[in-house]
Short mmCIF file of C-alpha atoms in Angstrom, two decimals:
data_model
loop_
_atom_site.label_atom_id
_atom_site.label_comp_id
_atom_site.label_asym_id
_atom_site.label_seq_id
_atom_site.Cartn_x
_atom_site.Cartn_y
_atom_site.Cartn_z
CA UNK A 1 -15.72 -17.67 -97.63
CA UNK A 2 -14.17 -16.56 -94.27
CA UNK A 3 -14.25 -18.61 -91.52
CA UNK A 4 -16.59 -17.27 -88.92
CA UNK A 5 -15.44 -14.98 -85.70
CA UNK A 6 -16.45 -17.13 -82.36
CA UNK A 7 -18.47 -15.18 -80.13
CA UNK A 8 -16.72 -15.17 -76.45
CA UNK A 9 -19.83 -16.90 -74.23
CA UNK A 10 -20.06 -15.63 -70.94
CA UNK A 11 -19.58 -18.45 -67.57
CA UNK A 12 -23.22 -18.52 -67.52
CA UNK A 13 -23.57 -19.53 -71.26
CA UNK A 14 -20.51 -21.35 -71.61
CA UNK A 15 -22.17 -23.67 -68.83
CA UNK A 16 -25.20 -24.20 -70.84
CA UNK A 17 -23.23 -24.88 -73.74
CA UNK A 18 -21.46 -27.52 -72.17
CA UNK A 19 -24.55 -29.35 -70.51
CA UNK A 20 -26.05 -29.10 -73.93
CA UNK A 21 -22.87 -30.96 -75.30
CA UNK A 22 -22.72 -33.68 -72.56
CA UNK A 23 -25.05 -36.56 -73.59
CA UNK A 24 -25.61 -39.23 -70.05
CA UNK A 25 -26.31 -41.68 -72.19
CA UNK A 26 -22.89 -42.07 -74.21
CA UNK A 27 -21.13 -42.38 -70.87
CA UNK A 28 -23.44 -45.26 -70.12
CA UNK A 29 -22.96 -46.85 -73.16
CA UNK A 30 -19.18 -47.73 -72.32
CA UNK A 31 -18.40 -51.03 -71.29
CA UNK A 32 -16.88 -51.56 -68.12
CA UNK A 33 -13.96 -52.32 -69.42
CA UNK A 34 -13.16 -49.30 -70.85
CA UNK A 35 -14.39 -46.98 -67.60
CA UNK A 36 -11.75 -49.49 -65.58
CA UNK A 37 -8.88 -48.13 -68.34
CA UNK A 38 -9.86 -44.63 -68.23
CA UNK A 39 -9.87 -44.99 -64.37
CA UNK A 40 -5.81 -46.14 -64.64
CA UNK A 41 -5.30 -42.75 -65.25
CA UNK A 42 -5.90 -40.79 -62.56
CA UNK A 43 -4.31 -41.33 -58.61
CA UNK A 44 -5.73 -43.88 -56.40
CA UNK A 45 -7.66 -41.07 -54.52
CA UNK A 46 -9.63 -39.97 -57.24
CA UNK A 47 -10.51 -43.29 -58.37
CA UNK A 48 -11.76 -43.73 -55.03
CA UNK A 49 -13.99 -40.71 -55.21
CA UNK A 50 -15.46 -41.63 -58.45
CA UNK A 51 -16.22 -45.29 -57.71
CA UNK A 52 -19.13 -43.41 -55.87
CA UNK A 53 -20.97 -41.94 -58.72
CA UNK A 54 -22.66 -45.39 -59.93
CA UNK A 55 -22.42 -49.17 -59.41
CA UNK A 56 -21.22 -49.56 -62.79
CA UNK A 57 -18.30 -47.52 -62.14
CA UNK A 58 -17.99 -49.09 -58.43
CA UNK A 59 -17.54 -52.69 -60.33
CA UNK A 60 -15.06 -50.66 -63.07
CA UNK A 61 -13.27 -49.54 -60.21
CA UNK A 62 -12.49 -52.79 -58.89
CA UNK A 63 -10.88 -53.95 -62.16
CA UNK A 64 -8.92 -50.73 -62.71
CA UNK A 65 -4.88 -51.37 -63.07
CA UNK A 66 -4.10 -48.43 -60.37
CA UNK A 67 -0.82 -46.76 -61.60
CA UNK A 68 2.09 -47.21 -59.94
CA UNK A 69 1.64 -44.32 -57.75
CA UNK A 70 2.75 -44.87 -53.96
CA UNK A 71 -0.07 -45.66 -51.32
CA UNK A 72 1.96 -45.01 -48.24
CA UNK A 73 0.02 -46.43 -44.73
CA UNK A 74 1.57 -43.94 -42.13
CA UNK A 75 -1.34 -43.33 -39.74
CA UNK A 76 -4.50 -45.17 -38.80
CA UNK A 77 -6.62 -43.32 -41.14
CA UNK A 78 -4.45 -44.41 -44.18
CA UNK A 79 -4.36 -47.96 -42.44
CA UNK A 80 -8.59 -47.99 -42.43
CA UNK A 81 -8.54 -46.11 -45.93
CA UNK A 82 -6.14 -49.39 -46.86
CA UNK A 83 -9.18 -51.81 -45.72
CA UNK A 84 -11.40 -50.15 -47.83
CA UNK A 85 -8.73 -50.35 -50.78
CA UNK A 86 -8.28 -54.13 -50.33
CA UNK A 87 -11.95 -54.58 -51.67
CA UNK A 88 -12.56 -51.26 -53.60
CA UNK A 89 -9.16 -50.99 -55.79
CA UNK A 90 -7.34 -54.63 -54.87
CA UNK A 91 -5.28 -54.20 -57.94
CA UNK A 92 -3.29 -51.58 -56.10
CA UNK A 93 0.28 -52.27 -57.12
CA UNK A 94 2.59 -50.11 -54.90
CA UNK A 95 1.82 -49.53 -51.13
CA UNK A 96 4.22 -48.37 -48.49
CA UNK A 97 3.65 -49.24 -45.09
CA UNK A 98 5.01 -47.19 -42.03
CA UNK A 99 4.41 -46.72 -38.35
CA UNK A 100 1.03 -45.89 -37.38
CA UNK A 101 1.98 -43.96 -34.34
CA UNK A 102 2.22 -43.53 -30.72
CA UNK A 103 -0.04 -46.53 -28.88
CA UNK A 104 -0.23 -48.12 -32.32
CA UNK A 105 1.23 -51.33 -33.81
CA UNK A 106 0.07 -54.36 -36.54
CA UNK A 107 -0.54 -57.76 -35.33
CA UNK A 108 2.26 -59.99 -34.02
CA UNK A 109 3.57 -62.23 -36.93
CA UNK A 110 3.87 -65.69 -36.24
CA UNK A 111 6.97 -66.80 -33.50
CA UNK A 112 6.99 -63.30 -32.27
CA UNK A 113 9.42 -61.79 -29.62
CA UNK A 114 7.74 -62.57 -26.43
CA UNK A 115 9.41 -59.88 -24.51
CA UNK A 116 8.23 -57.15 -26.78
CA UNK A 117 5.16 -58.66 -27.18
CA UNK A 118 5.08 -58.63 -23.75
CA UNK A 119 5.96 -54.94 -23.38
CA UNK A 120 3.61 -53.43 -26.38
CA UNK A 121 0.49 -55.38 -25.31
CA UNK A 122 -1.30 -52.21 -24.33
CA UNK A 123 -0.85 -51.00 -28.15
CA UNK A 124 -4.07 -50.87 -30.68
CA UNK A 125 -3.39 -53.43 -33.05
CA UNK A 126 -3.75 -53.30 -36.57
CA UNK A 127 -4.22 -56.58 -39.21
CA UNK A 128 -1.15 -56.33 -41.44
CA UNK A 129 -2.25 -59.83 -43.02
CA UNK A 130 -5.14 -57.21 -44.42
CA UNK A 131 -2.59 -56.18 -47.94
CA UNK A 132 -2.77 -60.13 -49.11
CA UNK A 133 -6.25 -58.90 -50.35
CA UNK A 134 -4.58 -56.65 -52.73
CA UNK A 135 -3.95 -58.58 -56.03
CA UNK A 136 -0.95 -57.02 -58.13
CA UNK A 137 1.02 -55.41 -56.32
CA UNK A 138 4.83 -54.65 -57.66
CA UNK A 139 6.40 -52.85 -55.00
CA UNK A 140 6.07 -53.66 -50.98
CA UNK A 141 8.02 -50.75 -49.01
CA UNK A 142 8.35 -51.64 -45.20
CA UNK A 143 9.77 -48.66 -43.94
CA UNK A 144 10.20 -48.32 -39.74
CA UNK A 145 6.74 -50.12 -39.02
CA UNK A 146 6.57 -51.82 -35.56
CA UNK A 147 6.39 -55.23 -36.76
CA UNK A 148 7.30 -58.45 -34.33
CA UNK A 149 7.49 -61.81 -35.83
CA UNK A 150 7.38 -63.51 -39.11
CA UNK A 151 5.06 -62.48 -42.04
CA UNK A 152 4.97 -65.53 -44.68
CA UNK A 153 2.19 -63.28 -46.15
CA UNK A 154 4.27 -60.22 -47.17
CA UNK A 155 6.43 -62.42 -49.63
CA UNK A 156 2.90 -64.22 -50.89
CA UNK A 157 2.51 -61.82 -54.13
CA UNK A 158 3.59 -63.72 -57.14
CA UNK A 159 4.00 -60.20 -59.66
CA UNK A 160 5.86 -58.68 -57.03
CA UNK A 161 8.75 -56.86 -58.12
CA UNK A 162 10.52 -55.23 -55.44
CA UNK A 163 10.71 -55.47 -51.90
CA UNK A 164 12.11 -53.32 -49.11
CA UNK A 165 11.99 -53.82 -45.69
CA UNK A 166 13.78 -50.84 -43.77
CA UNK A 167 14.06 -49.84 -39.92
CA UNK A 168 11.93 -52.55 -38.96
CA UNK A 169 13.95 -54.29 -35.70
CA UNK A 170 12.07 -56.92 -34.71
CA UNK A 171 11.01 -58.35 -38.35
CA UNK A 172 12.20 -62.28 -38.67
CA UNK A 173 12.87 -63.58 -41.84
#
């Protein structure tokens, strides 16, 4: 017997075709677990968009290995976006951190310059200490951030991999 011709649906039915096809249920049936692994796959941003949809996949979210795709901090809406990562995806594992921008800086480290200190007072500061809350990450990229002082908690990440600290003049080891 020959196999039968599909009929081409139109948008309208090929839309009620697929509702008809997607069953709620089966996608609440999967264990945590396995939401967290299927979120791996996809770019921090979109994990962050669907760890909105439920509190099941809010708590998936938070256990989800995030590739190694690069969360770079350049501005202070990727530096608040960051806070929100620390908590919502904390097992981030490559971030790169750069200058915020003009009137902008991150918190004096500890035995700081006190002449630039001094001179950048008037700057909005900005917790660096705030990427210790981030649990795996691999790869730390420092790259021209106005940084004063010593940070013990930038070399506090025991699967960290790589390390590079670049253009940053008043960093002390």
């Amino acid at each position: 017997m020959p196999p039968k011709k599909k009929t081409k649906l139109t948008r309208p039915q090929a839309a009620a075709a697929a509702d008809e096809e997607a069953d709620p249920a089966v996608v609440e049936q999967l264990d945590d677990n396995v939401i967290a692994i299927i979120f791996g796959c996809f770019p921090p941003e979109d994990t962050m968009r669907m760890r909105c949809v439920c509190k099941k996949w809010r708590e998936a979210a938070k256990t989800t290995i995030v590739p190694m795709a690069d969360f770079g901090v350049n501005s202070v809406v990727k530096y608040n976006a960051m806070r929100v990562m620390t908590t919502a995806l904390p097992n981030l594992q490559q971030i790169t951190i750069c200058r915020l921008g003009n009137g902008h800086k991150y918190s004096d480290g500890e035995d700081p310059d006190e002449e630039m200190a001094t001179a950048f007072a008037h700057f909005t500061t900005h917790d660096i200490n705030i990427i210790s809350n981030f649990r795996k990450p691999h790869r730390l990229n420092i790259d021209g951030a106005f940084m004063n002082g010593r940070y013990p908690t930038l070399f506090n990440f025991p699967l960290l991999e790589k390390l590079r600290i670049s253009l940053c003049c008043n960093f002390k080891w």
